[in-house]
């Protein structure tokens, strides 16, 4: 049988594409070596959020005096948190399998390898069988990057995020190398469960890609809470549980020890099994795609982390929708609005942002007006966030007054950043956005207050 579409990788990109194309009546074959759902569902977004929620419950219970509540003998059971996380993941994986269960979709569990490709036919081998398809979609995702630091390889004290998620016991102490999104979410988890945490970040700030004023609110809170944040610090070598670091400001050398060292310094596109596509265009190890997720090869598409665009699950699934639309020649063809992709960091408080930052506007020579408002301008925020101030920043085009970016810190901004995404995506001016009514009392009203 010749399939219309072969998809390698069953993460958010792959399973979305498989569902869309098969439900449109096209014969699709989806190859996944592990469980469907990919990194996000199995060893990323969902398991971390399940554990973070447990940690937040414990933290809130032990910090409830400010709301007039005292709880004694509060304890947690990490194994039970892990068990719940596994059940959440299992249910969601089953849900995805259900969505793929139709007569036009075939799911094959195994490692798929491209054998050959012409403009008419792609041949793939998996579990000793060969499969043929007219089109190929590469959704192979990314893997943890292991930096070339002496002493990192084969060191049992060193974890990546998957090791941390699978651990049945909490570490007694942890050093996190890399203060990016993964690093700061794990720092939050361990800190809220009482584990001493040190974060080592090479750049001048943690979360260096986000708005610095928003990040400063988090950094101040975490430092006061006792998280050891070492910025502008480089790891020279690792020896067991000891990390040798050097300050990039003073050149001072320091040894820090912990039971575990979590290394989270970024991820790289996964090109395993694609060696036969030796004429596919790459840029810094990621597959180059056009606005419709097509590669330089006529019948080959790529979506998700493997494209190195923005490594977020919701980007991957949107790319898949766009690619399938292009393949099925849906009119009008849609492009992805990369300028309006929301992103969230699940620290406590949460950070949520969409669109350009003030610094990006400056580097693009776009004159902007910047508005700032503490989240305490929202009554609901005041009622529920004792001791916090939060921050909402809006970046507005100084010429046409359209909303170009919104950057926030304060719970639960992840839940309403999509309203800001909508404004950025639709190119709303402040006057147009002002006409949107937000329910009272909600923290989302900050988006109205700031206008
Ligand atoms: P990242 O790029 O977000 O952060 C890596 C950090 O490590 C950077 O701050 C970098 O400066 C630092 N670094 C690099 N080398 C270093 C070294 N030798 N010593 C000290 N610091 C060093 O990468 P990540 O945190 O590994 O996350 C990977 C991807 O997964 C990202 O694209 C991220 O957006 C995505 N992700 C998203 C979410 C979410 O949406 N909530 C959650 C987790 C991961």
Short mmCIF file of C-alpha atoms and ligand atoms in Angstrom, two decimals:
data_model
loop_
_atom_site.label_atom_id
_atom_site.label_comp_id
_atom_site.label_asym_id
_atom_site.label_seq_id
_atom_site.Cartn_x
_atom_site.Cartn_y
_atom_site.Cartn_z
CA UNK A 1 0.00 0.00 0.00
CA UNK A 2 1.24 3.50 -0.83
CA UNK A 3 0.34 6.08 1.81
CA UNK A 4 -0.40 9.72 1.07
CA UNK A 5 1.67 10.82 4.06
CA UNK A 6 4.32 9.19 6.26
CA UNK A 7 5.05 10.99 9.50
CA UNK A 8 8.11 10.22 11.62
CA UNK A 9 7.60 11.24 15.24
CA UNK A 10 4.38 11.17 17.26
CA UNK A 11 4.75 14.31 19.39
CA UNK A 12 2.43 17.35 19.18
CA UNK A 13 3.53 18.00 15.56
CA UNK A 14 3.26 14.40 14.39
CA UNK A 15 0.01 13.42 16.06
CA UNK A 16 -1.70 16.68 15.05
CA UNK A 17 -0.68 16.15 11.41
CA UNK A 18 -1.75 12.49 11.50
CA UNK A 19 -5.15 13.39 12.93
CA UNK A 20 -5.80 16.28 10.52
CA UNK A 21 -4.72 14.47 7.35
CA UNK A 22 -6.41 11.15 8.18
CA UNK A 23 -9.67 12.85 9.15
CA UNK A 24 -9.56 14.58 5.75
CA UNK A 25 -9.63 11.07 4.22
CA UNK A 26 -5.92 10.74 3.36
CA UNK A 27 -4.07 7.52 4.19
CA UNK A 28 -1.47 8.32 6.81
CA UNK A 29 1.18 6.22 8.54
CA UNK A 30 2.69 7.54 11.76
CA UNK A 31 5.92 6.09 13.20
CA UNK A 32 6.75 6.58 16.87
CA UNK A 33 9.49 4.69 18.72
CA UNK A 34 8.09 5.40 22.21
CA UNK A 35 4.62 6.40 23.38
CA UNK A 36 2.65 8.90 21.28
CA UNK A 37 2.65 12.39 22.76
CA UNK A 38 6.39 12.94 22.37
CA UNK A 39 8.61 14.84 24.78
CA UNK A 40 5.84 17.27 25.77
CA UNK A 41 3.41 14.67 26.99
CA UNK A 42 5.76 11.94 28.23
CA UNK A 43 8.87 13.68 29.57
CA UNK A 44 8.22 17.43 29.28
CA UNK A 45 5.32 19.84 29.69
CA UNK A 46 2.70 17.56 31.23
CA UNK A 47 4.78 15.58 33.77
CA UNK A 48 6.55 18.76 34.95
CA UNK A 49 3.24 20.59 35.37
CA UNK A 50 1.77 17.63 37.29
CA UNK A 51 4.71 17.62 39.72
CA UNK A 52 4.79 21.42 39.94
CA UNK A 53 1.13 21.43 40.88
CA UNK A 54 1.79 18.98 43.73
CA UNK A 55 4.73 21.10 44.91
CA UNK A 56 2.57 24.24 44.78
CA UNK A 57 -0.12 22.60 46.93
CA UNK A 58 2.51 21.75 49.55
CA UNK A 59 4.12 25.20 49.35
CA UNK A 60 0.78 26.99 49.64
CA UNK A 61 -0.21 24.85 52.62
CA UNK A 62 3.02 25.72 54.40
CA UNK A 63 2.83 29.43 53.49
CA UNK A 64 -0.85 30.06 54.19
CA UNK A 65 -0.43 32.17 57.35
CA UNK A 66 -0.58 35.34 55.25
CA UNK A 67 -4.17 34.39 54.38
CA UNK A 68 -5.06 33.67 58.01
CA UNK A 69 -4.69 29.92 57.67
CA UNK A 70 -2.36 27.77 59.74
CA UNK A 71 -1.74 24.17 58.82
CA UNK A 72 0.33 21.93 61.04
CA UNK A 73 2.26 18.78 60.26
CA UNK A 74 1.94 19.29 56.53
CA UNK A 75 3.89 16.67 54.63
CA UNK A 76 4.18 15.34 51.12
CA UNK A 77 4.78 11.98 49.53
CA UNK A 78 7.02 12.38 46.48
CA UNK A 79 6.35 8.82 45.31
CA UNK A 80 2.60 9.58 45.36
CA UNK A 81 3.18 12.77 43.35
CA UNK A 82 5.14 10.73 40.81
CA UNK A 83 2.41 8.09 40.69
CA UNK A 84 -0.24 10.73 40.00
CA UNK A 85 1.97 12.26 37.28
CA UNK A 86 2.26 8.82 35.60
CA UNK A 87 -1.52 8.37 35.66
CA UNK A 88 -2.10 11.84 34.15
CA UNK A 89 0.37 11.07 31.35
CA UNK A 90 -1.11 7.61 30.73
CA UNK A 91 -4.64 9.01 30.39
CA UNK A 92 -3.53 11.72 27.96
CA UNK A 93 -1.54 9.22 25.84
CA UNK A 94 -4.65 7.05 25.66
CA UNK A 95 -6.65 10.12 24.59
CA UNK A 96 -4.26 10.79 21.71
CA UNK A 97 -4.37 7.16 20.59
CA UNK A 98 -8.15 7.49 20.55
CA UNK A 99 -7.95 10.60 18.36
CA UNK A 100 -5.78 8.69 15.88
CA UNK A 101 -8.11 5.71 15.81
CA UNK A 102 -9.69 5.95 12.36
CA UNK A 103 -9.59 3.86 9.18
CA UNK A 104 -7.12 6.19 7.42
CA UNK A 105 -4.50 6.31 10.17
CA UNK A 106 -1.93 3.57 10.88
CA UNK A 107 0.29 3.85 13.94
CA UNK A 108 3.55 1.87 13.93
CA UNK A 109 5.62 1.61 17.10
CA UNK A 110 9.33 1.46 16.28
CA UNK A 111 12.34 3.42 15.08
CA UNK A 112 11.72 4.61 11.50
CA UNK A 113 14.57 5.19 9.07
CA UNK A 114 14.29 6.84 5.67
CA UNK A 115 15.76 4.47 3.06
CA UNK A 116 15.35 6.53 -0.10
CA UNK A 117 13.46 9.47 -1.58
CA UNK A 118 12.45 10.69 -5.01
CA UNK A 119 10.06 13.56 -5.73
CA UNK A 120 7.25 10.98 -6.08
CA UNK A 121 8.05 8.42 -3.40
CA UNK A 122 9.59 8.14 0.06
CA UNK A 123 10.62 4.70 1.35
CA UNK A 124 10.88 4.10 5.07
CA UNK A 125 12.05 1.07 7.03
CA UNK A 126 10.70 0.23 10.48
CA UNK A 127 10.89 -3.03 12.45
CA UNK A 128 12.25 -4.82 9.33
CA UNK A 129 9.27 -3.77 7.13
CA UNK A 130 9.34 -1.21 4.33
CA UNK A 131 6.66 1.42 3.79
CA UNK A 132 6.04 3.81 0.89
CA UNK A 133 4.44 7.26 0.89
CA UNK A 134 4.01 10.17 -1.50
CA UNK A 135 4.89 12.74 1.17
CA UNK A 136 7.06 12.73 4.28
CA UNK A 137 6.65 14.87 7.36
CA UNK A 138 9.60 14.94 9.77
CA UNK A 139 8.50 15.52 13.36
CA UNK A 140 11.44 13.92 15.15
CA UNK A 141 11.72 16.62 17.82
CA UNK A 142 14.83 17.40 19.82
CA UNK A 143 17.11 15.86 22.42
CA UNK A 144 18.88 17.31 25.46
CA UNK A 145 22.14 19.00 24.55
CA UNK A 146 25.08 17.69 26.53
CA UNK A 147 27.76 20.42 26.67
CA UNK A 148 31.42 19.39 26.36
CA UNK A 149 32.19 19.93 30.06
CA UNK A 150 34.87 17.61 31.48
CA UNK A 151 33.36 15.10 33.92
CA UNK A 152 29.77 15.35 32.65
CA UNK A 153 29.58 12.11 30.65
CA UNK A 154 28.81 8.84 32.47
CA UNK A 155 28.65 10.71 35.77
CA UNK A 156 25.89 9.12 37.89
CA UNK A 157 25.36 12.39 39.80
CA UNK A 158 24.45 14.21 36.58
CA UNK A 159 20.82 14.26 35.46
CA UNK A 160 19.02 15.53 32.42
CA UNK A 161 15.38 16.60 32.69
CA UNK A 162 14.15 13.07 31.88
CA UNK A 163 16.24 11.57 34.71
CA UNK A 164 14.85 14.22 37.07
CA UNK A 165 11.27 13.42 36.03
CA UNK A 166 11.78 9.69 36.50
CA UNK A 167 13.51 9.88 39.89
CA UNK A 168 11.54 8.12 42.60
CA UNK A 169 13.22 10.09 45.38
CA UNK A 170 13.93 13.77 45.78
CA UNK A 171 17.61 14.75 45.76
CA UNK A 172 18.90 16.07 49.11
CA UNK A 173 20.37 19.05 47.25
CA UNK A 174 20.68 20.03 43.58
CA UNK A 175 22.80 22.21 41.31
CA UNK A 176 21.06 23.22 38.09
CA UNK A 177 23.36 24.10 35.19
CA UNK A 178 21.46 26.46 32.86
CA UNK A 179 18.94 29.02 34.13
CA UNK A 180 16.65 28.76 31.10
CA UNK A 181 13.06 27.57 31.04
CA UNK A 182 13.73 23.96 32.06
CA UNK A 183 16.25 25.01 34.70
CA UNK A 184 13.94 27.55 36.36
CA UNK A 185 10.90 25.26 36.33
CA UNK A 186 12.90 22.51 38.07
CA UNK A 187 14.39 25.10 40.44
CA UNK A 188 10.79 25.97 41.39
CA UNK A 189 9.80 22.33 41.88
CA UNK A 190 12.75 21.46 44.12
CA UNK A 191 12.69 24.72 46.07
CA UNK A 192 8.97 24.39 46.87
CA UNK A 193 9.60 20.86 48.14
CA UNK A 194 12.39 22.09 50.43
CA UNK A 195 15.46 20.98 48.44
CA UNK A 196 18.41 23.45 48.53
CA UNK A 197 18.88 24.72 44.95
CA UNK A 198 21.79 26.42 43.18
CA UNK A 199 21.33 27.63 39.60
CA UNK A 200 24.40 28.31 37.45
CA UNK A 201 23.77 30.51 34.42
CA UNK A 202 26.50 31.57 31.99
CA UNK A 203 24.75 34.80 30.90
CA UNK A 204 24.14 37.92 33.05
CA UNK A 205 20.55 36.88 33.85
CA UNK A 206 18.43 33.79 34.27
CA UNK A 207 15.80 33.37 31.51
CA UNK A 208 17.94 35.59 29.25
CA UNK A 209 15.48 35.58 26.34
CA UNK A 210 12.65 37.16 28.36
CA UNK A 211 11.94 40.75 29.33
CA UNK A 212 14.63 41.68 31.90
CA UNK A 213 12.27 43.70 34.16
CA UNK A 214 9.86 40.79 34.39
CA UNK A 215 12.72 38.35 35.07
CA UNK A 216 14.13 40.69 37.76
CA UNK A 217 10.87 40.32 39.76
CA UNK A 218 11.34 36.53 39.78
CA UNK A 219 15.09 36.66 40.44
CA UNK A 220 14.58 39.00 43.45
CA UNK A 221 11.90 36.76 44.93
CA UNK A 222 13.87 33.54 44.40
CA UNK A 223 17.06 35.03 45.88
CA UNK A 224 15.17 36.24 48.96
CA UNK A 225 13.59 32.79 49.27
CA UNK A 226 17.07 31.24 49.41
CA UNK A 227 17.65 29.94 45.88
CA UNK A 228 21.31 30.45 45.07
CA UNK A 229 21.35 32.12 41.63
CA UNK A 230 24.86 32.36 40.19
CA UNK A 231 24.80 34.33 36.94
CA UNK A 232 27.72 35.14 34.65
CA UNK A 233 29.23 31.95 35.97
CA UNK A 234 30.76 29.27 33.80
CA UNK A 235 31.10 25.60 34.64
CA UNK A 236 34.72 24.54 34.13
CA UNK A 237 34.42 20.89 35.09
CA UNK A 238 32.37 18.44 37.12
CA UNK A 239 33.74 15.81 39.47
CA UNK A 240 31.08 13.52 40.97
CA UNK A 241 28.65 15.88 42.69
CA UNK A 242 31.09 18.80 42.70
CA UNK A 243 30.91 21.53 40.11
CA UNK A 244 33.97 23.74 39.54
CA UNK A 245 32.79 27.16 38.40
CA UNK A 246 34.43 30.43 37.43
CA UNK A 247 32.85 33.85 37.78
CA UNK A 248 33.05 35.72 34.49
CA UNK A 249 33.17 39.05 36.36
CA UNK A 250 35.82 38.43 39.00
CA UNK A 251 37.48 35.29 37.55
CA UNK A 252 37.11 33.77 41.03
CA UNK A 253 36.91 30.00 41.08
CA UNK A 254 34.49 28.20 43.32
CA UNK A 255 33.57 24.59 44.12
CA UNK A 256 29.91 23.79 44.78
CA UNK A 257 28.64 20.36 45.73
CA UNK A 258 25.22 18.74 45.71
CA UNK A 259 23.77 15.25 45.57
CA UNK A 260 22.58 15.83 41.99
CA UNK A 261 23.49 18.09 39.09
CA UNK A 262 20.74 18.77 36.56
CA UNK A 263 22.07 19.94 33.20
CA UNK A 264 19.54 21.96 31.20
CA UNK A 265 21.46 24.05 28.68
CA UNK A 266 19.18 23.70 25.68
CA UNK A 267 18.02 21.09 23.21
CA UNK A 268 19.12 20.16 19.69
CA UNK A 269 17.16 18.95 16.65
CA UNK A 270 17.01 15.16 16.38
CA UNK A 271 18.03 14.01 12.88
CA UNK A 272 18.48 10.29 13.67
CA UNK A 273 17.11 8.03 10.93
CA UNK A 274 17.18 10.80 8.32
CA UNK A 275 20.73 10.16 7.06
CA UNK A 276 19.43 9.16 3.58
CA UNK A 277 18.07 12.70 3.13
CA UNK A 278 21.59 14.01 2.61
CA UNK A 279 20.38 16.85 0.38
CA UNK A 280 17.96 18.33 2.94
CA UNK A 281 18.85 21.91 3.87
CA UNK A 282 19.98 22.45 7.46
CA UNK A 283 20.78 25.57 9.44
CA UNK A 284 22.79 25.08 12.65
CA UNK A 285 21.74 21.45 12.76
CA UNK A 286 17.98 22.12 12.33
CA UNK A 287 15.83 21.54 9.22
CA UNK A 288 15.12 24.70 7.23
CA UNK A 289 11.44 25.20 6.36
CA UNK A 290 9.41 27.80 4.49
CA UNK A 291 6.28 29.57 5.77
CA UNK A 292 4.26 26.40 5.11
CA UNK A 293 6.74 24.05 6.81
CA UNK A 294 8.03 22.67 3.51
CA UNK A 295 11.73 21.80 3.28
CA UNK A 296 13.86 22.31 0.16
CA UNK A 297 12.79 18.79 -0.96
CA UNK A 298 9.46 18.97 -2.85
CA UNK A 299 7.57 16.25 -0.94
CA UNK A 300 9.21 16.62 2.48
CA UNK A 301 7.80 18.76 5.30
CA UNK A 302 9.17 19.32 8.82
CA UNK A 303 7.38 20.55 11.94
CA UNK A 304 8.21 21.03 15.60
CA UNK A 305 11.53 21.20 17.47
CA UNK A 306 13.43 19.58 14.56
CA UNK A 307 12.99 22.86 12.65
CA UNK A 308 14.70 24.80 15.47
CA UNK A 309 12.17 27.65 15.07
CA UNK A 310 10.61 28.02 18.52
CA UNK A 311 10.82 24.85 20.63
CA UNK A 312 7.28 24.89 22.04
CA UNK A 313 4.57 22.25 21.75
CA UNK A 314 1.93 24.75 20.61
CA UNK A 315 4.23 25.95 17.80
CA UNK A 316 4.72 22.33 16.72
CA UNK A 317 0.99 21.60 16.54
CA UNK A 318 0.26 24.87 14.69
CA UNK A 319 3.05 24.11 12.21
CA UNK A 320 1.46 20.70 11.63
CA UNK A 321 -1.94 22.30 10.90
CA UNK A 322 -0.35 24.70 8.43
CA UNK A 323 1.69 21.95 6.73
CA UNK A 324 -1.31 19.67 6.31
CA UNK A 325 -3.34 22.60 4.96
CA UNK A 326 -0.61 23.20 2.39
CA UNK A 327 -0.41 19.50 1.49
CA UNK A 328 -4.18 19.28 1.04
CA UNK A 329 -4.13 22.58 -0.87
CA UNK A 330 -6.67 24.15 1.49
CA UNK A 331 -7.56 27.65 0.24
CA UNK A 332 -6.67 30.20 1.53
CA UNK A 333 -3.27 28.86 2.60
CA UNK A 334 -2.34 29.93 6.10
CA UNK A 335 1.04 30.94 7.44
CA UNK A 336 2.08 30.76 11.08
CA UNK A 337 2.10 34.06 12.93
CA UNK A 338 5.46 33.54 14.63
CA UNK A 339 5.19 37.12 15.95
CA UNK A 340 2.20 36.17 18.13
CA UNK A 341 3.29 32.93 19.80
CA UNK A 342 2.64 33.05 23.55
CA UNK A 343 5.12 31.45 25.91
CA UNK A 344 4.90 30.61 29.59
CA UNK A 345 7.44 29.75 32.24
CA UNK A 346 5.82 27.81 35.10
CA UNK A 347 7.74 29.36 37.93
CA UNK A 348 5.89 30.71 40.99
CA UNK A 349 4.82 33.37 40.10
CA UNK A 350 4.32 32.40 36.49
CA UNK A 351 5.77 34.39 33.61
CA UNK A 352 3.79 34.72 30.38
CA UNK A 353 4.65 36.71 27.30
CA UNK A 354 3.80 37.23 23.67
CA UNK A 355 5.29 39.34 20.91
CA UNK A 356 8.41 41.44 20.95
CA UNK A 357 10.26 42.79 23.97
CA UNK A 358 11.46 46.36 24.37
CA UNK A 359 15.02 45.21 23.53
CA UNK A 360 13.85 43.44 20.37
CA UNK A 361 11.94 46.56 19.26
CA UNK A 362 15.14 48.56 19.71
CA UNK A 363 17.23 46.06 17.74
CA UNK A 364 14.62 46.17 14.94
CA UNK A 365 14.61 50.01 15.07
CA UNK A 366 10.87 50.06 15.79
CA UNK A 367 9.93 53.15 17.83
CA UNK A 368 7.73 51.96 20.70
CA UNK A 369 5.86 53.23 23.69
CA UNK A 370 6.32 51.02 26.77
CA UNK A 371 3.62 50.87 29.43
CA UNK A 372 4.11 49.23 32.83
CA UNK A 373 1.62 48.40 35.55
CA UNK A 374 1.99 46.34 38.72
CA UNK A 375 -0.45 43.44 38.79
CA UNK A 376 -1.79 44.89 42.05
CA UNK A 377 -3.96 47.16 39.89
CA UNK A 378 -6.17 44.07 39.59
CA UNK A 379 -8.48 43.53 42.58
CA UNK A 380 -8.46 39.77 42.11
CA UNK A 381 -4.65 39.76 42.07
CA UNK A 382 -4.62 41.67 45.37
CA UNK A 383 -7.11 39.26 46.89
CA UNK A 384 -5.14 36.16 45.96
CA UNK A 385 -1.47 37.14 45.85
CA UNK A 386 -0.54 38.46 49.28
CA UNK A 387 2.94 39.99 49.33
CA UNK A 388 3.35 39.96 45.53
CA UNK A 389 3.37 42.96 43.20
CA UNK A 390 3.71 41.33 39.78
CA UNK A 391 4.25 43.30 36.61
CA UNK A 392 2.55 43.77 33.26
CA UNK A 393 4.46 45.46 30.42
CA UNK A 394 2.94 46.35 27.10
CA UNK A 395 5.01 47.24 24.03
CA UNK A 396 3.06 49.51 21.67
CA UNK A 397 4.04 50.67 18.18
CA UNK A 398 4.64 54.41 18.63
CA UNK A 399 3.45 55.17 15.09
CA UNK A 400 0.25 53.17 14.58
CA UNK A 401 -0.45 52.32 18.27
CA UNK A 402 -0.78 48.56 17.65
CA UNK A 403 0.03 46.14 20.46
CA UNK A 404 3.38 44.48 19.62
CA UNK A 405 4.11 42.63 22.85
CA UNK A 406 2.89 41.88 26.36
CA UNK A 407 5.17 40.54 29.13
CA UNK A 408 3.81 39.59 32.53
CA UNK A 409 4.75 38.05 35.84
CA UNK A 410 2.07 37.18 38.39
CA UNK A 411 -0.32 34.25 38.91
CA UNK A 412 -2.20 33.11 36.90
CA UNK A 413 -1.00 35.07 33.85
CA UNK A 414 -0.52 31.85 31.84
CA UNK A 415 -4.31 31.57 31.76
CA UNK A 416 -4.98 34.90 30.05
CA UNK A 417 -1.89 35.59 27.94
CA UNK A 418 -3.93 34.21 25.03
CA UNK A 419 -6.05 37.39 25.13
CA UNK A 420 -2.84 39.37 24.55
CA UNK A 421 -1.82 36.91 21.80
CA UNK A 422 -5.12 37.59 20.10
CA UNK A 423 -4.46 41.34 20.15
CA UNK A 424 -0.93 40.92 18.78
CA UNK A 425 -2.06 38.38 16.15
CA UNK A 426 -4.90 40.60 14.91
CA UNK A 427 -2.74 43.73 14.99
CA UNK A 428 -5.16 45.47 17.38
CA UNK A 429 -4.46 49.08 18.22
CA UNK A 430 -4.79 50.09 21.86
CA UNK A 431 -8.15 51.73 21.02
CA UNK A 432 -9.44 48.49 19.46
CA UNK A 433 -8.14 46.33 22.33
CA UNK A 434 -9.77 48.72 24.80
CA UNK A 435 -13.19 47.68 23.45
CA UNK A 436 -12.68 44.11 24.67
CA UNK A 437 -14.45 43.57 28.00
CA UNK A 438 -12.72 41.42 30.62
CA UNK A 439 -14.74 39.81 33.42
CA UNK A 440 -14.51 41.37 36.88
CA UNK A 441 -12.89 40.44 39.16
CA UNK A 442 -10.19 38.59 37.23
CA UNK A 443 -6.46 39.16 36.96
CA UNK A 444 -6.94 39.39 33.18
CA UNK A 445 -8.38 42.90 33.73
CA UNK A 446 -4.76 44.07 33.95
CA UNK A 447 -4.75 43.92 30.13
CA UNK A 448 -7.54 46.50 30.13
CA UNK A 449 -6.13 48.61 32.96
CA UNK A 450 -2.82 49.05 31.16
CA UNK A 451 -4.45 50.47 28.03
P1 LIG B 1 17.00 27.29 27.18
O1 LIG B 1 17.65 27.66 25.92
O2 LIG B 1 15.69 27.87 27.56
O3 LIG B 1 17.99 27.64 28.40
C1 LIG B 1 19.31 27.17 28.50
C2 LIG B 1 20.09 28.11 29.40
O4 LIG B 1 21.35 27.54 29.68
C3 LIG B 1 20.33 29.48 28.79
O5 LIG B 1 19.94 30.46 29.70
C4 LIG B 1 21.86 29.50 28.55
O6 LIG B 1 22.42 30.77 28.66
C5 LIG B 1 22.33 28.56 29.65
N1 LIG B 1 23.62 27.90 29.39
C6 LIG B 1 24.02 27.35 28.23
N2 LIG B 1 25.22 26.75 28.40
C7 LIG B 1 25.57 26.93 29.69
C8 LIG B 1 26.69 26.53 30.51
N3 LIG B 1 27.70 25.78 30.01
N4 LIG B 1 26.71 26.89 31.81
C9 LIG B 1 25.68 27.62 32.35
N5 LIG B 1 24.60 28.01 31.62
C10 LIG B 1 24.54 27.66 30.33
O7 LIG B 1 16.97 25.70 27.17
P2 LIG B 1 16.23 24.69 28.16
O8 LIG B 1 15.89 25.34 29.43
O9 LIG B 1 17.12 23.48 28.19
O10 LIG B 1 14.88 24.34 27.39
C11 LIG B 1 14.91 23.70 26.09
C12 LIG B 1 13.72 24.07 25.25
O11 LIG B 1 12.54 23.53 25.82
C13 LIG B 1 13.56 25.57 25.15
O12 LIG B 1 13.36 25.92 23.81
C14 LIG B 1 12.33 25.84 25.96
O13 LIG B 1 11.57 26.94 25.47
C15 LIG B 1 11.54 24.53 25.89
N6 LIG B 1 10.75 24.40 27.11
C16 LIG B 1 9.60 25.13 27.22
C17 LIG B 1 8.88 25.07 28.40
C18 LIG B 1 7.63 25.89 28.54
O14 LIG B 1 7.09 26.32 27.53
N7 LIG B 1 7.15 26.16 29.74
C19 LIG B 1 9.29 24.28 29.45
C20 LIG B 1 10.47 23.56 29.31
C21 LIG B 1 11.19 23.62 28.12
#
